[in-house]
mmCIF file with all atom_site columns, C-alpha atoms and ligand atoms in Angstrom:
data_model
loop_
_atom_site.group_PDB
_atom_site.id
_atom_site.type_symbol
_atom_site.label_atom_id
_atom_site.label_alt_id
_atom_site.label_comp_id
_atom_site.label_asym_id
_atom_site.label_entity_id
_atom_site.label_seq_id
_atom_site.pdbx_PDB_ins_code
_atom_site.Cartn_x
_atom_site.Cartn_y
_atom_site.Cartn_z
_atom_site.occupancy
_atom_site.B_iso_or_equiv
_atom_site.pdbx_formal_charge
_atom_site.auth_seq_id
_atom_site.auth_comp_id
_atom_site.auth_asym_id
_atom_site.auth_atom_id
_atom_site.pdbx_PDB_model_num
ATOM   1   C  CA  . MET Q 1 1   ? -12.699 50.724 12.535 1.00 0.00 ? 1   MET Q CA  1
ATOM   2   C  CA  . LYS Q 1 2   ? -13.755 48.706 9.137  1.00 0.00 ? 2   LYS Q CA  1
ATOM   3   C  CA  . LYS Q 1 3   ? -14.090 51.677 7.620  1.00 0.00 ? 3   LYS Q CA  1
ATOM   4   C  CA  . LEU Q 1 4   ? -10.464 53.068 7.698  1.00 0.00 ? 4   LEU Q CA  1
ATOM   5   C  CA  . GLN Q 1 5   ? -9.324  49.314 7.591  1.00 0.00 ? 5   GLN Q CA  1
ATOM   6   C  CA  . ARG Q 1 6   ? -10.546 49.971 3.889  1.00 0.00 ? 6   ARG Q CA  1
ATOM   7   C  CA  . ASP Q 1 7   ? -9.647  53.540 3.206  1.00 0.00 ? 7   ASP Q CA  1
ATOM   8   C  CA  . LEU Q 1 8   ? -6.129  53.304 4.305  1.00 0.00 ? 8   LEU Q CA  1
ATOM   9   C  CA  . GLY Q 1 9   ? -5.565  49.655 4.011  1.00 0.00 ? 9   GLY Q CA  1
ATOM   10  C  CA  . LEU Q 1 10  ? -4.959  49.330 7.045  1.00 0.00 ? 10  LEU Q CA  1
ATOM   11  C  CA  . THR Q 1 11  ? -3.783  47.115 9.467  1.00 0.00 ? 11  THR Q CA  1
ATOM   12  C  CA  . TYR Q 1 12  ? -5.408  46.206 13.564 1.00 0.00 ? 12  TYR Q CA  1
ATOM   13  C  CA  . VAL Q 1 13  ? -3.895  43.977 15.637 1.00 0.00 ? 13  VAL Q CA  1
ATOM   14  C  CA  . PHE Q 1 14  ? -6.771  43.371 18.598 1.00 0.00 ? 14  PHE Q CA  1
ATOM   15  C  CA  . ILE Q 1 15  ? -6.353  41.644 21.207 1.00 0.00 ? 15  ILE Q CA  1
ATOM   16  C  CA  . THR Q 1 16  ? -10.311 40.838 22.738 1.00 0.00 ? 16  THR Q CA  1
ATOM   17  C  CA  . HIS Q 1 17  ? -11.879 38.468 25.450 1.00 0.00 ? 17  HIS Q CA  1
ATOM   18  C  CA  . ASP Q 1 18  ? -15.126 39.028 23.099 1.00 0.00 ? 18  ASP Q CA  1
ATOM   19  C  CA  . LEU Q 1 19  ? -15.257 36.216 20.860 1.00 0.00 ? 19  LEU Q CA  1
ATOM   20  C  CA  . SER Q 1 20  ? -18.640 37.317 19.752 1.00 0.00 ? 20  SER Q CA  1
ATOM   21  C  CA  . LEU Q 1 21  ? -17.090 40.748 18.497 1.00 0.00 ? 21  LEU Q CA  1
ATOM   22  C  CA  . MET Q 1 22  ? -13.273 39.335 17.542 1.00 0.00 ? 22  MET Q CA  1
ATOM   23  C  CA  . ARG Q 1 23  ? -16.496 36.981 14.891 1.00 0.00 ? 23  ARG Q CA  1
ATOM   24  C  CA  . ASN Q 1 24  ? -17.374 40.273 13.645 1.00 0.00 ? 24  ASN Q CA  1
ATOM   25  C  CA  . VAL Q 1 25  ? -13.401 42.568 13.425 1.00 0.00 ? 25  VAL Q CA  1
ATOM   26  C  CA  . ALA Q 1 26  ? -10.594 39.374 12.247 1.00 0.00 ? 26  ALA Q CA  1
ATOM   27  C  CA  . ASP Q 1 27  ? -9.498  38.003 9.201  1.00 0.00 ? 27  ASP Q CA  1
ATOM   28  C  CA  . GLU Q 1 28  ? -6.736  36.233 11.368 1.00 0.00 ? 28  GLU Q CA  1
ATOM   29  C  CA  . VAL Q 1 29  ? -6.686  34.844 14.483 1.00 0.00 ? 29  VAL Q CA  1
ATOM   30  C  CA  . ALA Q 1 30  ? -4.497  33.049 17.472 1.00 0.00 ? 30  ALA Q CA  1
ATOM   31  C  CA  . ILE Q 1 31  ? -5.772  32.423 21.120 1.00 0.00 ? 31  ILE Q CA  1
ATOM   32  C  CA  . MET Q 1 32  ? -3.501  33.140 23.879 1.00 0.00 ? 32  MET Q CA  1
ATOM   33  C  CA  . TYR Q 1 33  ? -3.778  30.581 26.688 1.00 0.00 ? 33  TYR Q CA  1
ATOM   34  C  CA  . LEU Q 1 34  ? -1.141  31.983 30.459 1.00 0.00 ? 34  LEU Q CA  1
ATOM   35  C  CA  . GLY Q 1 35  ? 0.987   33.998 27.367 1.00 0.00 ? 35  GLY Q CA  1
ATOM   36  C  CA  . LYS Q 1 36  ? 1.696   31.596 24.912 1.00 0.00 ? 36  LYS Q CA  1
ATOM   37  C  CA  . ILE Q 1 37  ? -0.362  30.851 21.670 1.00 0.00 ? 37  ILE Q CA  1
ATOM   38  C  CA  . TYR Q 1 38  ? -1.432  28.120 21.472 1.00 0.00 ? 38  TYR Q CA  1
ATOM   39  C  CA  . GLU Q 1 39  ? -4.044  28.083 17.831 1.00 0.00 ? 39  GLU Q CA  1
ATOM   40  C  CA  . MET Q 1 40  ? -3.624  30.540 14.256 1.00 0.00 ? 40  MET Q CA  1
ATOM   41  C  CA  . ALA Q 1 41  ? -5.558  30.610 11.767 1.00 0.00 ? 41  ALA Q CA  1
ATOM   42  C  CA  . GLY Q 1 42  ? -8.464  32.397 9.602  1.00 0.00 ? 42  GLY Q CA  1
ATOM   43  C  CA  . ALA Q 1 43  ? -11.144 33.609 11.496 1.00 0.00 ? 43  ALA Q CA  1
ATOM   44  C  CA  . GLU Q 1 44  ? -13.829 31.770 9.378  1.00 0.00 ? 44  GLU Q CA  1
ATOM   45  C  CA  . ASN Q 1 45  ? -11.686 28.207 9.837  1.00 0.00 ? 45  ASN Q CA  1
ATOM   46  C  CA  . PHE Q 1 46  ? -11.398 29.120 13.420 1.00 0.00 ? 46  PHE Q CA  1
ATOM   47  C  CA  . PHE Q 1 47  ? -15.260 29.494 13.964 1.00 0.00 ? 47  PHE Q CA  1
ATOM   48  C  CA  . ARG Q 1 48  ? -16.036 26.457 12.375 1.00 0.00 ? 48  ARG Q CA  1
ATOM   49  C  CA  . ASN Q 1 49  ? -13.791 23.528 12.505 1.00 0.00 ? 49  ASN Q CA  1
ATOM   50  C  CA  . PRO Q 1 50  ? -11.390 24.991 15.702 1.00 0.00 ? 50  PRO Q CA  1
ATOM   51  C  CA  . LEU Q 1 51  ? -8.849  22.187 16.620 1.00 0.00 ? 51  LEU Q CA  1
ATOM   52  C  CA  . HIS Q 1 52  ? -7.434  23.259 19.882 1.00 0.00 ? 52  HIS Q CA  1
ATOM   53  C  CA  . PRO Q 1 53  ? -9.054  21.956 22.722 1.00 0.00 ? 53  PRO Q CA  1
ATOM   54  C  CA  . TYR Q 1 54  ? -8.326  25.650 24.518 1.00 0.00 ? 54  TYR Q CA  1
ATOM   55  C  CA  . THR Q 1 55  ? -10.147 26.892 20.845 1.00 0.00 ? 55  THR Q CA  1
ATOM   56  C  CA  . MET Q 1 56  ? -12.622 24.704 22.116 1.00 0.00 ? 56  MET Q CA  1
ATOM   57  C  CA  . MET Q 1 57  ? -14.318 26.037 24.953 1.00 0.00 ? 57  MET Q CA  1
ATOM   58  C  CA  . LEU Q 1 58  ? -13.792 29.453 23.855 1.00 0.00 ? 58  LEU Q CA  1
ATOM   59  C  CA  . LEU Q 1 59  ? -15.854 28.581 21.558 1.00 0.00 ? 59  LEU Q CA  1
ATOM   60  C  CA  . SER Q 1 60  ? -18.520 26.163 23.485 1.00 0.00 ? 60  SER Q CA  1
ATOM   61  C  CA  . SER Q 1 61  ? -18.913 29.471 26.033 1.00 0.00 ? 61  SER Q CA  1
ATOM   62  C  CA  . ILE Q 1 62  ? -20.404 32.408 23.852 1.00 0.00 ? 62  ILE Q CA  1
ATOM   63  C  CA  . PRO Q 1 63  ? -23.674 33.448 23.976 1.00 0.00 ? 63  PRO Q CA  1
ATOM   64  C  CA  . THR Q 1 64  ? -25.264 32.846 20.387 1.00 0.00 ? 64  THR Q CA  1
ATOM   65  C  CA  . LEU Q 1 65  ? -27.647 34.466 18.426 1.00 0.00 ? 65  LEU Q CA  1
ATOM   66  C  CA  . THR Q 1 66  ? -29.577 31.622 15.442 1.00 0.00 ? 66  THR Q CA  1
ATOM   67  C  CA  . GLU Q 1 67  ? -29.334 28.280 15.068 1.00 0.00 ? 67  GLU Q CA  1
ATOM   68  C  CA  . GLU Q 1 68  ? -26.732 27.800 13.224 1.00 0.00 ? 68  GLU Q CA  1
ATOM   69  C  CA  . GLU Q 1 69  ? -24.738 29.836 15.842 1.00 0.00 ? 69  GLU Q CA  1
ATOM   70  C  CA  . GLU Q 1 70  ? -25.727 27.272 18.294 1.00 0.00 ? 70  GLU Q CA  1
ATOM   71  C  CA  . ARG Q 1 71  ? -25.049 24.318 15.394 1.00 0.00 ? 71  ARG Q CA  1
ATOM   72  C  CA  . LEU Q 1 72  ? -22.391 25.503 15.335 1.00 0.00 ? 72  LEU Q CA  1
ATOM   73  C  CA  . LYS Q 1 73  ? -20.080 25.833 18.860 1.00 0.00 ? 73  LYS Q CA  1
ATOM   74  C  CA  . PRO Q 1 74  ? -18.153 23.448 19.757 1.00 0.00 ? 74  PRO Q CA  1
ATOM   75  C  CA  . LYS Q 1 75  ? -20.395 20.040 22.413 1.00 0.00 ? 75  LYS Q CA  1
ATOM   76  C  CA  . GLY Q 1 76  ? -18.676 18.121 25.617 1.00 0.00 ? 76  GLY Q CA  1
ATOM   77  C  CA  . ILE Q 1 77  ? -16.160 20.378 26.371 1.00 0.00 ? 77  ILE Q CA  1
ATOM   78  C  CA  . GLU Q 1 78  ? -17.599 23.326 28.649 1.00 0.00 ? 78  GLU Q CA  1
ATOM   79  C  CA  . SER Q 1 79  ? -15.316 26.087 30.104 1.00 0.00 ? 79  SER Q CA  1
ATOM   80  C  CA  . ARG Q 1 80  ? -13.753 23.261 33.699 1.00 0.00 ? 80  ARG Q CA  1
ATOM   81  C  CA  . GLY Q 1 81  ? -11.170 24.008 36.484 1.00 0.00 ? 81  GLY Q CA  1
ATOM   82  C  CA  . GLU Q 1 82  ? -10.020 28.137 37.565 1.00 0.00 ? 82  GLU Q CA  1
ATOM   83  C  CA  . ILE Q 1 83  ? -6.332  29.102 34.827 1.00 0.00 ? 83  ILE Q CA  1
ATOM   84  C  CA  . PRO Q 1 84  ? -3.248  28.826 36.787 1.00 0.00 ? 84  PRO Q CA  1
ATOM   85  C  CA  . SER Q 1 85  ? -1.200  31.211 38.065 1.00 0.00 ? 85  SER Q CA  1
ATOM   86  C  CA  . ALA Q 1 86  ? 0.562   33.384 34.363 1.00 0.00 ? 86  ALA Q CA  1
ATOM   87  C  CA  . VAL Q 1 87  ? 3.420   33.877 37.225 1.00 0.00 ? 87  VAL Q CA  1
ATOM   88  C  CA  . ASN Q 1 88  ? 4.286   30.281 37.746 1.00 0.00 ? 88  ASN Q CA  1
ATOM   89  C  CA  . PRO Q 1 89  ? 1.951   28.550 34.902 1.00 0.00 ? 89  PRO Q CA  1
ATOM   90  C  CA  . PRO Q 1 90  ? 2.210   24.324 34.831 1.00 0.00 ? 90  PRO Q CA  1
ATOM   91  C  CA  . LYS Q 1 91  ? 4.728   22.588 32.893 1.00 0.00 ? 91  LYS Q CA  1
ATOM   92  C  CA  . GLY Q 1 92  ? 4.165   20.523 29.945 1.00 0.00 ? 92  GLY Q CA  1
ATOM   93  C  CA  . CYS Q 1 93  ? 1.147   22.601 27.774 1.00 0.00 ? 93  CYS Q CA  1
ATOM   94  C  CA  . ARG Q 1 94  ? -0.122  24.760 30.125 1.00 0.00 ? 94  ARG Q CA  1
ATOM   95  C  CA  . PHE Q 1 95  ? -3.647  24.093 29.689 1.00 0.00 ? 95  PHE Q CA  1
ATOM   96  C  CA  . HIS Q 1 96  ? -3.780  20.105 30.979 1.00 0.00 ? 96  HIS Q CA  1
ATOM   97  C  CA  . THR Q 1 97  ? -4.706  21.162 34.164 1.00 0.00 ? 97  THR Q CA  1
ATOM   98  C  CA  . ARG Q 1 98  ? -7.848  21.414 32.227 1.00 0.00 ? 98  ARG Q CA  1
ATOM   99  C  CA  . CYS Q 1 99  ? -7.767  20.283 29.086 1.00 0.00 ? 99  CYS Q CA  1
ATOM   100 C  CA  . PRO Q 1 100 ? -10.448 17.109 29.208 1.00 0.00 ? 100 PRO Q CA  1
ATOM   101 C  CA  . PHE Q 1 101 ? -8.373  15.310 27.301 1.00 0.00 ? 101 PHE Q CA  1
ATOM   102 C  CA  . ALA Q 1 102 ? -4.444  16.076 29.047 1.00 0.00 ? 102 ALA Q CA  1
ATOM   103 C  CA  . LYS Q 1 103 ? -2.079  13.093 29.234 1.00 0.00 ? 103 LYS Q CA  1
ATOM   104 C  CA  . GLU Q 1 104 ? 0.335   11.918 30.907 1.00 0.00 ? 104 GLU Q CA  1
ATOM   105 C  CA  . GLU Q 1 105 ? 2.934   14.011 27.848 1.00 0.00 ? 105 GLU Q CA  1
ATOM   106 C  CA  . CYS Q 1 106 ? 1.141   16.720 28.210 1.00 0.00 ? 106 CYS Q CA  1
ATOM   107 C  CA  . ARG Q 1 107 ? 1.559   16.835 31.497 1.00 0.00 ? 107 ARG Q CA  1
ATOM   108 C  CA  . THR Q 1 108 ? 5.835   17.304 30.590 1.00 0.00 ? 108 THR Q CA  1
ATOM   109 C  CA  . LYS Q 1 109 ? 6.598   17.522 27.723 1.00 0.00 ? 109 LYS Q CA  1
ATOM   110 C  CA  . GLU Q 1 110 ? 5.068   21.388 25.717 1.00 0.00 ? 110 GLU Q CA  1
ATOM   111 C  CA  . PRO Q 1 111 ? 3.053   20.339 22.934 1.00 0.00 ? 111 PRO Q CA  1
ATOM   112 C  CA  . LYS Q 1 112 ? 5.255   22.191 19.332 1.00 0.00 ? 112 LYS Q CA  1
ATOM   113 C  CA  . PHE Q 1 113 ? 3.288   24.228 16.925 1.00 0.00 ? 113 PHE Q CA  1
ATOM   114 C  CA  . GLU Q 1 114 ? 2.340   22.604 13.967 1.00 0.00 ? 114 GLU Q CA  1
ATOM   115 C  CA  . ASP Q 1 115 ? 1.210   23.598 10.698 1.00 0.00 ? 115 ASP Q CA  1
ATOM   116 C  CA  . VAL Q 1 116 ? -1.465  22.083 9.450  1.00 0.00 ? 116 VAL Q CA  1
ATOM   117 C  CA  . GLY Q 1 117 ? -2.868  23.652 6.017  1.00 0.00 ? 117 GLY Q CA  1
ATOM   118 C  CA  . GLY Q 1 118 ? -2.000  27.348 6.215  1.00 0.00 ? 118 GLY Q CA  1
ATOM   119 C  CA  . ARG Q 1 119 ? -3.148  26.827 9.757  1.00 0.00 ? 119 ARG Q CA  1
ATOM   120 C  CA  . LYS Q 1 120 ? -0.814  26.050 13.538 1.00 0.00 ? 120 LYS Q CA  1
ATOM   121 C  CA  . VAL Q 1 121 ? -1.483  24.435 16.116 1.00 0.00 ? 121 VAL Q CA  1
ATOM   122 C  CA  . ALA Q 1 122 ? 0.465   23.014 19.284 1.00 0.00 ? 122 ALA Q CA  1
ATOM   123 C  CA  . CYS Q 1 123 ? -1.451  20.554 20.765 1.00 0.00 ? 123 CYS Q CA  1
ATOM   124 C  CA  . HIS Q 1 124 ? -0.163  16.632 21.022 1.00 0.00 ? 124 HIS Q CA  1
ATOM   125 C  CA  . PHE Q 1 125 ? -3.318  14.879 20.118 1.00 0.00 ? 125 PHE Q CA  1
ATOM   126 C  CA  . TRP Q 1 126 ? -4.992  17.757 17.959 1.00 0.00 ? 126 TRP Q CA  1
ATOM   127 C  CA  . LYS Q 1 127 ? -5.545  14.635 15.415 1.00 0.00 ? 127 LYS Q CA  1
ATOM   128 C  CA  . GLU Q 1 128 ? -6.765  11.994 17.767 1.00 0.00 ? 128 GLU Q CA  1
ATOM   129 C  CA  . ILE Q 1 129 ? -9.193  14.553 19.349 1.00 0.00 ? 129 ILE Q CA  1
ATOM   130 C  CA  . ARG Q 1 130 ? -10.882 16.376 15.755 1.00 0.00 ? 130 ARG Q CA  1
ATOM   131 C  CA  . ASP Q 1 131 ? -11.460 12.692 14.812 1.00 0.00 ? 131 ASP Q CA  1
ATOM   132 C  CA  . SER Q 1 132 ? -13.363 11.578 18.010 1.00 0.00 ? 132 SER Q CA  1
ATOM   133 C  CA  . ARG Q 1 133 ? -15.366 14.835 17.462 1.00 0.00 ? 133 ARG Q CA  1
ATOM   134 C  CA  . ILE Q 1 134 ? -16.073 13.756 13.811 1.00 0.00 ? 134 ILE Q CA  1
ATOM   135 C  CA  . SER Q 1 135 ? -17.724 10.100 14.096 1.00 0.00 ? 135 SER Q CA  1
HETATM 136 S  S1  . SF4 R 2 .   ? -1.244  19.313 24.502 1.00 0.00 ? 201 SF4 R S1  1
HETATM 137 FE FE1 . SF4 R 2 .   ? -2.871  17.838 25.871 1.00 0.00 ? 201 SF4 R FE1 1
HETATM 138 S  S2  . SF4 R 2 .   ? -3.362  19.045 28.042 1.00 0.00 ? 201 SF4 R S2  1
HETATM 139 FE FE2 . SF4 R 2 .   ? -2.595  19.773 26.114 1.00 0.00 ? 201 SF4 R FE2 1
HETATM 140 S  S3  . SF4 R 2 .   ? -4.231  20.541 25.006 1.00 0.00 ? 201 SF4 R S3  1
HETATM 141 FE FE3 . SF4 R 2 .   ? -3.526  19.093 23.728 1.00 0.00 ? 201 SF4 R FE3 1
HETATM 142 S  S4  . SF4 R 2 .   ? -4.132  17.294 24.621 1.00 0.00 ? 201 SF4 R S4  1
HETATM 143 FE FE4 . SF4 R 2 .   ? -4.815  18.800 25.679 1.00 0.00 ? 201 SF4 R FE4 1
#
């Protein structure tokens, strides 16, 4: 696939649940939860500095081969709860039933996509969450 892409100048839309595989093929990444995109970023940014809690949760669950990969994994946001029905998704932020950072606003108000320096994220509290994880 990489060779064809290089030789023919192709663009692929590659849909997968396998983040390890995605790490090897993607230049740009979009993360969907219950049919809605919640984060879009270049692959480097996505793996090194995820902004959305669902992205963090996914990245924290992938197996790693090296200490460097293990070091980069988000900590303290392991997968929890059951995925709700996509036919009748939760109101507000669809991820609020599983998000460890959810507040009242998340249950009623759908987060808008925000442009964050060339990437996009839909979370009411992405700045606070990012800052609390840095300090
Ligand atoms: S909007 Fe709220 S529930 Fe949704 S990801 Fe952000 S903090 Fe979590």
